[in-house]
Coordinates of C-alpha atoms in Angstrom, one line a residue:
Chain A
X1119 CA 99.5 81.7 89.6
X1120 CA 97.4 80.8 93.2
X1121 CA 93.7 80.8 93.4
X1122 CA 92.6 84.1 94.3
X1123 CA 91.1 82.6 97.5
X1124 CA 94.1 81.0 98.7
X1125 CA 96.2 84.6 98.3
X1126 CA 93.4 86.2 100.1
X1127 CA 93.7 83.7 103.0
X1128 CA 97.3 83.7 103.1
X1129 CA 97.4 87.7 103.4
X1130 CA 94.2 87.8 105.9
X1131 CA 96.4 85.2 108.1
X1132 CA 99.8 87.2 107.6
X1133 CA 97.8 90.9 108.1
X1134 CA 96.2 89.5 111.3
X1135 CA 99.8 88.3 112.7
X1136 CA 101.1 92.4 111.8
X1137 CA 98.0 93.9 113.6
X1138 CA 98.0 92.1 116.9
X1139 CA 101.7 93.1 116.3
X1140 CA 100.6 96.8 116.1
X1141 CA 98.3 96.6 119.2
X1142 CA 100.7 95.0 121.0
X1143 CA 103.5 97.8 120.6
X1144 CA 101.6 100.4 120.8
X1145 CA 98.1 100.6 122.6
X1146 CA 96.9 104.3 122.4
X1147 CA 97.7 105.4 118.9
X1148 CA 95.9 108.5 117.2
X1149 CA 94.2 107.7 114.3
X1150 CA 96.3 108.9 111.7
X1151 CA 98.9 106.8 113.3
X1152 CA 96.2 103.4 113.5
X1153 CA 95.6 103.8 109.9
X1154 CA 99.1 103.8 108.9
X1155 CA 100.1 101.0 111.1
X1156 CA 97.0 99.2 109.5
X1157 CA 98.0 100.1 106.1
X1158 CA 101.8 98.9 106.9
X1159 CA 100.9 95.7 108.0
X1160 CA 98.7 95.3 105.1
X1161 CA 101.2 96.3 103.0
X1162 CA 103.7 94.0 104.5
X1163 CA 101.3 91.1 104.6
X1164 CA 100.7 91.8 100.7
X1165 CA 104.4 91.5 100.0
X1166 CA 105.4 88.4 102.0
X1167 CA 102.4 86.2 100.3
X1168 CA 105.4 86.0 97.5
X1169 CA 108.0 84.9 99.8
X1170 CA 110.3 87.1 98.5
X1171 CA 110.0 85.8 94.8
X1172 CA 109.3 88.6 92.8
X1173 CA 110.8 92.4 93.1
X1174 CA 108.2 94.4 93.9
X1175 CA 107.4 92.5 97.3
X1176 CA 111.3 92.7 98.1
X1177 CA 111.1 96.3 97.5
X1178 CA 108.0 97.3 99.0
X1179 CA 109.7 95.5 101.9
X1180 CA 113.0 97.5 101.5
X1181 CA 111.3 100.5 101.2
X1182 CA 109.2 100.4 104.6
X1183 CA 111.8 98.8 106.3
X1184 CA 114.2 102.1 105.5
X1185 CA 112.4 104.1 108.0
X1186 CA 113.2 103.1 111.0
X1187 CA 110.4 103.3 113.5
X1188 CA 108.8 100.9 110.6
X1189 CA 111.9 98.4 110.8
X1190 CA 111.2 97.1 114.4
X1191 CA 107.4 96.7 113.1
X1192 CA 108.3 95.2 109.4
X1193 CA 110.7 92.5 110.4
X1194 CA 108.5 91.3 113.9
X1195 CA 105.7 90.7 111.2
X1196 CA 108.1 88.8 108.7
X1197 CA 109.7 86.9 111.1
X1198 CA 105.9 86.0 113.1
X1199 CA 105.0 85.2 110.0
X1200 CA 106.9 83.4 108.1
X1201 CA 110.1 82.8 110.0
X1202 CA 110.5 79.2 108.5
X1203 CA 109.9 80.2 105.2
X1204 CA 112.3 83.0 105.1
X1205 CA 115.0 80.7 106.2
X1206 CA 113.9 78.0 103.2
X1207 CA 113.6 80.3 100.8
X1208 CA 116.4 82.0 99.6
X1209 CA 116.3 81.3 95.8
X1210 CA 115.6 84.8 94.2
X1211 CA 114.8 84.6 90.4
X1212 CA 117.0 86.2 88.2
X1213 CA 115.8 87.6 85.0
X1214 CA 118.3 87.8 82.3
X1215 CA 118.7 91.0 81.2
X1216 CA 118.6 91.4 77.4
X1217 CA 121.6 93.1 76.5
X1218 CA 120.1 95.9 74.7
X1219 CA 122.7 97.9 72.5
X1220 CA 121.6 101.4 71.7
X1221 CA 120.6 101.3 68.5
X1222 CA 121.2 103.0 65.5
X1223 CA 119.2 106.1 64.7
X1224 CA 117.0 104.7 61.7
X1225 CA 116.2 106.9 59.0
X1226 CA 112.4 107.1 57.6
X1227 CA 110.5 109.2 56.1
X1228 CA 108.2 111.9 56.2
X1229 CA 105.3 112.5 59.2
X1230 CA 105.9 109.3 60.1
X1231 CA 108.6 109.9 62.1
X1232 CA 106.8 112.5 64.3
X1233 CA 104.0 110.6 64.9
X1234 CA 106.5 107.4 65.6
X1235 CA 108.3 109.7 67.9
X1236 CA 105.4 111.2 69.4
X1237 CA 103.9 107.5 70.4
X1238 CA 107.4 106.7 71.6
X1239 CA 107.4 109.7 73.9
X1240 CA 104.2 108.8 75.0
X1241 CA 104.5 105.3 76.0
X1242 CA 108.3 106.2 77.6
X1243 CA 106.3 109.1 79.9
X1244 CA 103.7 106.4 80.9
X1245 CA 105.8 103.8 81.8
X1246 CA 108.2 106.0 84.1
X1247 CA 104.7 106.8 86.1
X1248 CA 103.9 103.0 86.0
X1249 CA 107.8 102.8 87.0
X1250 CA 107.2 105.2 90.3
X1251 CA 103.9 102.8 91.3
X1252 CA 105.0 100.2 91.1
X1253 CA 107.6 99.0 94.3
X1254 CA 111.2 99.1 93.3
X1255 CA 110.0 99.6 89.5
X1256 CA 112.5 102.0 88.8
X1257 CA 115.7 99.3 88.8
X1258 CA 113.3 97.1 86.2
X1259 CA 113.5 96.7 82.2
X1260 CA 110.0 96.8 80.6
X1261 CA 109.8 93.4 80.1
X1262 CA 110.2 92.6 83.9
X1263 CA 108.1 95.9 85.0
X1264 CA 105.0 94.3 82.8
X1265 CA 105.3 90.9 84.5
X1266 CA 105.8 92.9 87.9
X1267 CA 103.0 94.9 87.8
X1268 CA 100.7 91.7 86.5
X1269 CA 101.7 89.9 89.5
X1270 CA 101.3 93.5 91.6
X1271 CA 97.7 94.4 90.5
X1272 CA 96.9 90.7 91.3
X1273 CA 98.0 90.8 95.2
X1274 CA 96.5 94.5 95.1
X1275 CA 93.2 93.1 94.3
X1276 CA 92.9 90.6 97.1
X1277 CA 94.2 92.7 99.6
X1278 CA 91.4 95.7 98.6
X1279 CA 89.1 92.7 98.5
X1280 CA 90.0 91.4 102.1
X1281 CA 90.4 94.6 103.4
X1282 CA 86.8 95.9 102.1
X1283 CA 85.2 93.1 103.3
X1284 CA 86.8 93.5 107.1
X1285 CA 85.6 97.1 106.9
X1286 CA 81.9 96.1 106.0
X1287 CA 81.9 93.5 108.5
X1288 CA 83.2 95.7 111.2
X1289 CA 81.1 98.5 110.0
X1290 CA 78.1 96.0 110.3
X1291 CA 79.1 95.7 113.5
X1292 CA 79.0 98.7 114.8
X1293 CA 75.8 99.5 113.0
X1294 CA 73.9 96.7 115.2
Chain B
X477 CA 122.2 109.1 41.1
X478 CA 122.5 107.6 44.5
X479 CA 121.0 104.2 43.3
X480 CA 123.6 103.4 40.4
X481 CA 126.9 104.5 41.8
X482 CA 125.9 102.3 44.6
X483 CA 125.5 99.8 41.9
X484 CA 128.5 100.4 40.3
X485 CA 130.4 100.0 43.8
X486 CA 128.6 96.8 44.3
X487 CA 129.5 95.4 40.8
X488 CA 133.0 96.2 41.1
X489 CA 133.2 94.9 44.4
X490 CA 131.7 91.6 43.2
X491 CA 134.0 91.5 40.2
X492 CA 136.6 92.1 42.3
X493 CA 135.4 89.0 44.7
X494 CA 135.1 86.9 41.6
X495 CA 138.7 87.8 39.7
X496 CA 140.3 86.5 43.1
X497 CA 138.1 83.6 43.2
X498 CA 139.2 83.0 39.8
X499 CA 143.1 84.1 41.1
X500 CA 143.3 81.3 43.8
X501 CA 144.1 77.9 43.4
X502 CA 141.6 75.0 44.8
X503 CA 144.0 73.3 46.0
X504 CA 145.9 75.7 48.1
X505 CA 144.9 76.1 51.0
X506 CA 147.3 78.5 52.4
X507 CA 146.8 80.9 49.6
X508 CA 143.3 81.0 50.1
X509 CA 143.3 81.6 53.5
X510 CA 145.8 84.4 53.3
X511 CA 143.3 85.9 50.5
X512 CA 140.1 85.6 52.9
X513 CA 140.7 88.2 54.9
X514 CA 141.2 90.8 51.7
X515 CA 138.0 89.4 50.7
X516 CA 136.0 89.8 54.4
X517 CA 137.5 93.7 54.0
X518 CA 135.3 94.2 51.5
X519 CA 132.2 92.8 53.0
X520 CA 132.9 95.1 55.5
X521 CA 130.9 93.3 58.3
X522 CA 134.0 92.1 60.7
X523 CA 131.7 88.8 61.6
X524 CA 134.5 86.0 62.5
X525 CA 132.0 83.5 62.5
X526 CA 132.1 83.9 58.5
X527 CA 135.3 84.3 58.5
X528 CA 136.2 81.0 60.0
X529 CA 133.4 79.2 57.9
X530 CA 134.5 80.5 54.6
X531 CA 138.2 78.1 54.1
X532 CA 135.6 75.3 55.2
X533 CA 133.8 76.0 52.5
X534 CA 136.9 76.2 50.0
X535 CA 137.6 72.8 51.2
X536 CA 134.4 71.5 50.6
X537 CA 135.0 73.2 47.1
X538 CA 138.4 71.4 46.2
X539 CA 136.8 67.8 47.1
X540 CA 133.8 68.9 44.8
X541 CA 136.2 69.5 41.9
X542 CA 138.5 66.0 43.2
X543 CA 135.9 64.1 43.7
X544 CA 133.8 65.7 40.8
X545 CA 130.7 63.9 41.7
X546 CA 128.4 66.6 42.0
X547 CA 125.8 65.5 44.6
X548 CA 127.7 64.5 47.1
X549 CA 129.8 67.8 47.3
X550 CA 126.3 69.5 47.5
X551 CA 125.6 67.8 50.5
X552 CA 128.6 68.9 52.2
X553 CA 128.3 72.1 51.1
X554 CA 124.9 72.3 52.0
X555 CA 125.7 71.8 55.6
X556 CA 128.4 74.2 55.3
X557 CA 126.2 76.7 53.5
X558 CA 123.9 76.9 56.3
X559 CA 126.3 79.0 58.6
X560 CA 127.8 80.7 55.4
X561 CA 124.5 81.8 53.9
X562 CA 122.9 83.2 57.6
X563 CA 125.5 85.4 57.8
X564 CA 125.8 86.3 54.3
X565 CA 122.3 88.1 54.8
X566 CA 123.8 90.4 56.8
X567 CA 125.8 91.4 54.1
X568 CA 123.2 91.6 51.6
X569 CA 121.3 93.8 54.3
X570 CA 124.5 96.5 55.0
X571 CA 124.2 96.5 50.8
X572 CA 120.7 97.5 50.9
X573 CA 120.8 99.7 53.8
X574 CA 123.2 102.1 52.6
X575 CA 121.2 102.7 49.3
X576 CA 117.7 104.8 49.3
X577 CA 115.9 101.9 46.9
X578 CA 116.2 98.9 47.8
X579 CA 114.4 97.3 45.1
X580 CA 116.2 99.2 42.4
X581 CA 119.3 97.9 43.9
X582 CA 118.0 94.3 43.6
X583 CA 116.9 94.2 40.6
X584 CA 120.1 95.5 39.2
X585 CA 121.7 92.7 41.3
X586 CA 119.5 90.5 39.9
X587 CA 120.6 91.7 36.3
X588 CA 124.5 91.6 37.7
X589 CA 123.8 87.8 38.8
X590 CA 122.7 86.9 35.4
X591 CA 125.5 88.3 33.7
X592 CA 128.2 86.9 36.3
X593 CA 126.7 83.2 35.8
X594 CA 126.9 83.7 32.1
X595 CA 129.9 84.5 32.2
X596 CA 130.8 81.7 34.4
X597 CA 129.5 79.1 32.7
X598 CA 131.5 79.7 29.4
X599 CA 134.7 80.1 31.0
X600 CA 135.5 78.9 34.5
X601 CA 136.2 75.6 35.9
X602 CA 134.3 73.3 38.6
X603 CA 135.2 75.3 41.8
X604 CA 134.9 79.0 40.5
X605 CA 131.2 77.9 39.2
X606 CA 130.8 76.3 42.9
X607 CA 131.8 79.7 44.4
X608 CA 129.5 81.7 42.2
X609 CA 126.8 79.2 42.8
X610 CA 127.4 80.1 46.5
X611 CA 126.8 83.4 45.7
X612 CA 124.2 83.1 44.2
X613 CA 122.7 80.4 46.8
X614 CA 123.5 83.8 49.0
X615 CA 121.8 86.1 47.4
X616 CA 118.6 83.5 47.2
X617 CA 118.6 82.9 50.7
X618 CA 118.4 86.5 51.2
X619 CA 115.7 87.3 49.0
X620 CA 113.4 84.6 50.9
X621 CA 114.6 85.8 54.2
X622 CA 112.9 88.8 53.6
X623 CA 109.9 87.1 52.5
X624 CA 109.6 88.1 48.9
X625 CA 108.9 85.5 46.7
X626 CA 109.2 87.3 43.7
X627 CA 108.2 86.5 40.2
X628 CA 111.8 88.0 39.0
X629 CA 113.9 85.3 40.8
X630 CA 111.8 82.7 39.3
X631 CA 112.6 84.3 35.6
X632 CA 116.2 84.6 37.1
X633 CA 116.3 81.0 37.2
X634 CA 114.6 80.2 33.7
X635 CA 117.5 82.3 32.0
X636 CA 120.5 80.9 33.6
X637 CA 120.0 76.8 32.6
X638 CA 121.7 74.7 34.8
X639 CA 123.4 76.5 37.1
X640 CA 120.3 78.5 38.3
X641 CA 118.5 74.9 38.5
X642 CA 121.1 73.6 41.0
X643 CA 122.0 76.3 42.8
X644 CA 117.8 76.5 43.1
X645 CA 117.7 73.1 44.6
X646 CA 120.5 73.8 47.0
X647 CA 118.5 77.1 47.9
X648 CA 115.6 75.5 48.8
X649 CA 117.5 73.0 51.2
X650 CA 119.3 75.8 53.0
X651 CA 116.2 76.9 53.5
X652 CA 114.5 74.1 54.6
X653 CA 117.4 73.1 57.0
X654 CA 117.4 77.0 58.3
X655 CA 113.9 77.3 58.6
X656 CA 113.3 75.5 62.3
X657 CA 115.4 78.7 63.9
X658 CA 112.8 81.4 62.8
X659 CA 110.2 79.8 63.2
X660 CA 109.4 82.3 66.5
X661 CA 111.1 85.4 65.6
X662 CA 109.4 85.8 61.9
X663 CA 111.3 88.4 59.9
X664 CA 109.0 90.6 57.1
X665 CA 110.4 92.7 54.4
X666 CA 112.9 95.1 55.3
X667 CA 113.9 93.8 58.9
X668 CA 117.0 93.4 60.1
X669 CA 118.1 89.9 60.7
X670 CA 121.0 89.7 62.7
X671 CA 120.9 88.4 66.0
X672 CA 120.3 91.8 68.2
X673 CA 117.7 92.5 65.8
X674 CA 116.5 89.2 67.1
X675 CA 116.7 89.6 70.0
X676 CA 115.2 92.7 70.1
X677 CA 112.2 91.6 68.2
X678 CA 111.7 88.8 70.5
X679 CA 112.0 90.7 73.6
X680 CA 109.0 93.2 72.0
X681 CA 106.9 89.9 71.4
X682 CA 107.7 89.2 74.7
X683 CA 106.2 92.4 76.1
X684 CA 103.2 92.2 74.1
X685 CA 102.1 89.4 75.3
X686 CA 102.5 90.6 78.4
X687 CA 100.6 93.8 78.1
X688 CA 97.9 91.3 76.4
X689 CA 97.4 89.4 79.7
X690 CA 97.5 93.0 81.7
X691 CA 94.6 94.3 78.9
X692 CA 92.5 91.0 80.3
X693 CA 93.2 91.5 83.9
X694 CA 92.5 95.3 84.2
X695 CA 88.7 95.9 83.9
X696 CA 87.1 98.0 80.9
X697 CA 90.9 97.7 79.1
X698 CA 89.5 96.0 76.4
X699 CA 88.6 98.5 73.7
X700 CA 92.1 100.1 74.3
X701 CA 94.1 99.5 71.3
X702 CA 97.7 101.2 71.5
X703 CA 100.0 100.9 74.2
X704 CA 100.1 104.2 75.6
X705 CA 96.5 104.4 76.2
X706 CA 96.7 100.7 77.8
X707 CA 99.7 101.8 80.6
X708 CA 97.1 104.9 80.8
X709 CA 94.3 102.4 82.2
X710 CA 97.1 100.4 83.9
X711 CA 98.5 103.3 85.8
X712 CA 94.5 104.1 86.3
X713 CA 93.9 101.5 88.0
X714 CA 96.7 100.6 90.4
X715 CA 96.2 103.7 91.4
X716 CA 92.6 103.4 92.7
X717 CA 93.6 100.1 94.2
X718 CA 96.4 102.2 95.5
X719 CA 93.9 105.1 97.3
X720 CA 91.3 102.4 98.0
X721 CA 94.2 100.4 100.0
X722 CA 94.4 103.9 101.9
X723 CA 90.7 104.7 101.8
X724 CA 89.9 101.2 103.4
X725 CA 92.7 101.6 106.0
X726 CA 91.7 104.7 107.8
X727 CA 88.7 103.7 107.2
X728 CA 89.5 100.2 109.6
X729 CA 91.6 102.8 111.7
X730 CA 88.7 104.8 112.3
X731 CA 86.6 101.7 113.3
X732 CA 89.1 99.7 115.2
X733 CA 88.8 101.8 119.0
X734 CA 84.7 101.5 118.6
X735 CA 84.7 98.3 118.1
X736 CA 83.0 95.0 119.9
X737 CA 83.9 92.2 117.8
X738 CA 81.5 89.3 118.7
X739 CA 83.2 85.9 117.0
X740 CA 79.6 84.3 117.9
X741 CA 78.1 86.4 115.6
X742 CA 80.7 85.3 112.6
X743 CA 80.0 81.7 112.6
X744 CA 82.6 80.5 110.4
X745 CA 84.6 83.5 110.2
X746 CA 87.6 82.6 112.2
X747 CA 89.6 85.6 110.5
X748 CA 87.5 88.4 112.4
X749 CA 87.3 86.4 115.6
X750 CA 91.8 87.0 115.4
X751 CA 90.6 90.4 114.7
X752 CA 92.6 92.6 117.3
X753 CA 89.6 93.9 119.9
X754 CA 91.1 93.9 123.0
X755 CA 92.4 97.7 123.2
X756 CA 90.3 99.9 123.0
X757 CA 91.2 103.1 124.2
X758 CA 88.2 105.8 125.0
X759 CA 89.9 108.5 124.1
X760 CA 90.5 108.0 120.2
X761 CA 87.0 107.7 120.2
X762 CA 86.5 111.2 120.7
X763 CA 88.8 112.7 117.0
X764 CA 89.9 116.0 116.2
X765 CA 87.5 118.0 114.1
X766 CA 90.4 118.2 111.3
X767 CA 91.1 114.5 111.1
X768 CA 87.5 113.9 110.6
X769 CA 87.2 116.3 107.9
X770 CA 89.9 114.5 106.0
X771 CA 88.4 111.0 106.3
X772 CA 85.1 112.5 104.4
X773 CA 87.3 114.2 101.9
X774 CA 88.9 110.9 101.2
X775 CA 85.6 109.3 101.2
X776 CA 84.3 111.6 98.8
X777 CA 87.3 111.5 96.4
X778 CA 86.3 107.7 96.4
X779 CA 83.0 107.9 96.0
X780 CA 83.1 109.0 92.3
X781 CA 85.4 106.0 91.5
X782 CA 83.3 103.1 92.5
X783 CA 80.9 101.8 90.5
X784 CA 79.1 99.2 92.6
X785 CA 76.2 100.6 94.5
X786 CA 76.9 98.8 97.5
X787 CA 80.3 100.0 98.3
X788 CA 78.9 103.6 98.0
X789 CA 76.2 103.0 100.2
X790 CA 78.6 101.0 102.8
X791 CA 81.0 104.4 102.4
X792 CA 78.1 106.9 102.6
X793 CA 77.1 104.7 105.7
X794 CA 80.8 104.9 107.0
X795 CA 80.6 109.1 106.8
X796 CA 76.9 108.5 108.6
X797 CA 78.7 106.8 111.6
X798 CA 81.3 109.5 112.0
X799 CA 78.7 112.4 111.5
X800 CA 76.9 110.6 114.5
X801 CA 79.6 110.6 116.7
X802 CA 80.7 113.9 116.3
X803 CA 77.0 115.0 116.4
X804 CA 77.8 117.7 113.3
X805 CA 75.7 116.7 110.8
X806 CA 72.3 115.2 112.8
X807 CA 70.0 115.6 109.7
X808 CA 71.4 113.1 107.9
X809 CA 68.9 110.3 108.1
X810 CA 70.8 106.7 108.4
X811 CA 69.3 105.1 104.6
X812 CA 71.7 102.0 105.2
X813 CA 70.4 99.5 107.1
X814 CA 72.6 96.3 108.1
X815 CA 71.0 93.3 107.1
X816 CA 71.9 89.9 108.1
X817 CA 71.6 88.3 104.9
X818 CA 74.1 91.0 103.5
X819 CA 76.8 89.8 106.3
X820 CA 76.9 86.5 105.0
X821 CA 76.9 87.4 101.3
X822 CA 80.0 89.3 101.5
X823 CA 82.5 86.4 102.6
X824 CA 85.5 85.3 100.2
X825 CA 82.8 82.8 99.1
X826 CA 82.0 85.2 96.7
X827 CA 85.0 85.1 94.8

């Protein structure tokens, strides 16, 4: 994994290529409309720090790219931004899937098998939600969804991180 | 009930296993392969790889009894063993699986073993003694795959001289020469060994270790023992990061038409300078009553979540600035004060 500094950089640069992208395509939005545009570019600028190597980026990008008045805006930022890469990069990991045969229905005994089946329940219920959060989680096994979301709260971080500080500083601004 | 006619299945189906062994000549090779499969119908485990290993075995049998040097048979069948015994487990396993105690089952196998090499040693030739040495090298290898190193093997190999004494040696190099392939996937007492089991073992290591590393990223996660309370924190957090991604957006939305961006005053911050300034549009500035309401409900929602006092005062500030512009709320007095030294503090430097 990157130095948190580096991935912050590398997002700042790429959000910074999708806003003047924004501006550009639209000059007098409302601000509903500014915040969304500001939180699609960020979101965009999150995903293509990955270059496309892991799933969630690919599906976050997938996913804003399916509306349509996004798609223009999506693929202007990925191609400003990392036209050369996109081209390089093409090698997508593939995760073997464990064949996982559905297994036998174990006998035990007692309240064991409640609580066992309660906890079961539980965790299953939890990771659906975690599933729904997390970009293009629902096609994932577990054992890709964990290393997904590791790698998703990570870019999440820096881009709160950048984003908060771009806020204070503009909000410093305006204070003067 | 259960526990014996299991048992009494198992012994027959051993005697049975033992009266063809007897049956079969050492030297036929055909015969015995035409009298394998009979015998893999019992085991009832339809694994080919055992079913191809077992005439190897047979043949390592007849050059023990040609040869009738004893060591250097055991070495072949040592190496042979290896396969034979890993999937003979399995067997053992489907045994102990279908009955309700499995210890009651082994020590009556254990008591059935004693009694079958007995009877072995005063009547049988060189190859039958082989084949219920194999068995018995079996039945070893599964006790220790299960981990239990019990005290009534060892008196199992006291009673039953010499047989139990080299059967013992070749148990222990099975297991030695095995031992390098579980040396990852441990299995305890009562788990299945075959290679889904495995596999599915390895894959919930896998996961663990996973959900260890999320437990270190995710703040305050470290008390949580138990999975589901650990995705509960998980799911917490991403989505806070989630609303402040959100929160911090409209928030920059919101900002964006007032704003003068001076790159002199950001020495060294070439990221605000790129900053888009240029259009700014008067009319945003003056927002719908509604909108505003919802960016101080959004605000507020946040509020509660953050724990550092500077991002609440920064956010408190934020709902300051719009009460000012839409001249609602004139009382409130502006408590945040920008500070210079604060502006330079907040880079990336920080970390």
């Amino acid at each position: 994994m990157r130095a948190p500094q580096s991935l912050k950089q590398e997002f700042l640069k790429k959000w910074m290529v999708g806003l003047q992208l924004c501006e550009s395509t639209n000059q007098n939005m409302s601000i509903l409309e500014r915040k969304k545009a500001i939180k699609l570019s960020a979101d965009i600028a999150m995903a293509s720090t990955r270059n496309g190597m892991t799933c969630w980026s690919r599906a976050l990008v997938a996913k804003t790219s399916t509306d349509f008045g996004n798609k223009v805006l999506v693929d202007n930022i990925l191609l400003a931004s990392q036209s050369e890469k996109l081209k390089n990069k093409r090698t997508i990991i593939r995760r073997k899937k464990i064949l996982r045969k559905s297994h036998r229905a174990r006998k035990a005994r007692g309240g064991r098998v409640v609580a066992r089946s309660l906890a079961k329940e539980m965790v299953k219920k939890r990771t659906q939600v975690l599933k729904s959060l997390v970009p293009g989680g629902e096609f994932m096994d577990d054992v890709s969804l964990i290393e997904e979301t590791l790698d998703y709260i990570v870019s999440l971080r820096a881009q709160v991180d950048v984003m908060r500080t771009l806020a204070k500083a503009t909000e410093l601004m305006n204070g003067k | 009930m259960d526990m014996s006619t299991v048992l009494e299945k198992q012994q027959a189906r051993l005697k049975w296993l033992q009266h063809s062994c007897m049956m079969t000549n050492p030297n036929d090779y055909s015969l015995q392969s035409d009298s394998m499969p009979h015998l893999h119908g019992f085991f009832d485990n339809g694994d080919n790889v055992h079913l191809e290993r077992q005439p190897e075995t047979f043949l390592g049998s007849s050059d023990f009894s040609i040869g009738g040097s004893g060591l250097v048979a055991n070495d072949k069948m040592g190496l042979v063993r290896t396969d034979v015994a890993a999937h003979s487990t399995e067997i053992y396993y489907c045994l102990s699986r279908t009955s309700s105690c499995q210890v009651g089952i082994e020590l009556g196998e254990a008591a059935r073993m004693e009694e079958d090499v007995a009877l072995m040693e005063g009547t049988q030739s060189d190859n039958q003694r082989d084949s219920s040495n194999k068995r018995k090298a079996e039945y070893f290898a599964a006790e220790e795959f299960k981990g239990q190193v019990e005290v009534q093997s060892k008196v199992k190999e006291k009673t039953s001289t010499e047989i139990s004494a080299d059967s013992c040696k070749k148990n222990h190099k099975t297991s030695e020469v095995r031992k390098p392939d579980y040396i990852h996937v441990r299995a305890r007492r009562g788990q299945a060994t075959d290679s889904h089991s495995l596999a599915e073992r390895a894959r919930r290591e896998k996961i663990s270790k996973k959900m260890k590393c999320l437990q270190e990223l995710v703040p305050g996660c470290n008390k949580i023992t138990g999975r589901a309370g650990l995705l509960d924190e998980i799911i917490n957090y991403i989505q806070s990061l989630q609303r402040q991604v959100e929160f911090l957006s409209m928030k920059l939305a919101a900002f964006a038409p007032r704003q003068e961006l001076n790159a002199d005053n950001f020495s060294g911050k070439e990221y605000l300078a790129s900053f888009p300034t240029a259009t700014i549009s008067p009319g945003v500035i003056n927002m719908s009553q509604p909108e505003h309401n919802l960016v101080q409900e959004e605000a507020g929602a946040n509020n509660p979540t953050e724990a550092a006092p500077e991002r609440t005062a920064s956010s408190s500030g934020f709902i300051h600035e719009l009460c000012l512009d839409s001249s609602c709320f004139s009382q409130v007095q502006p408590f945040w004060k920008p500070d210079s030294q604060d502006l330079h503090n907040m880079g990336f430097h920080k970390g």
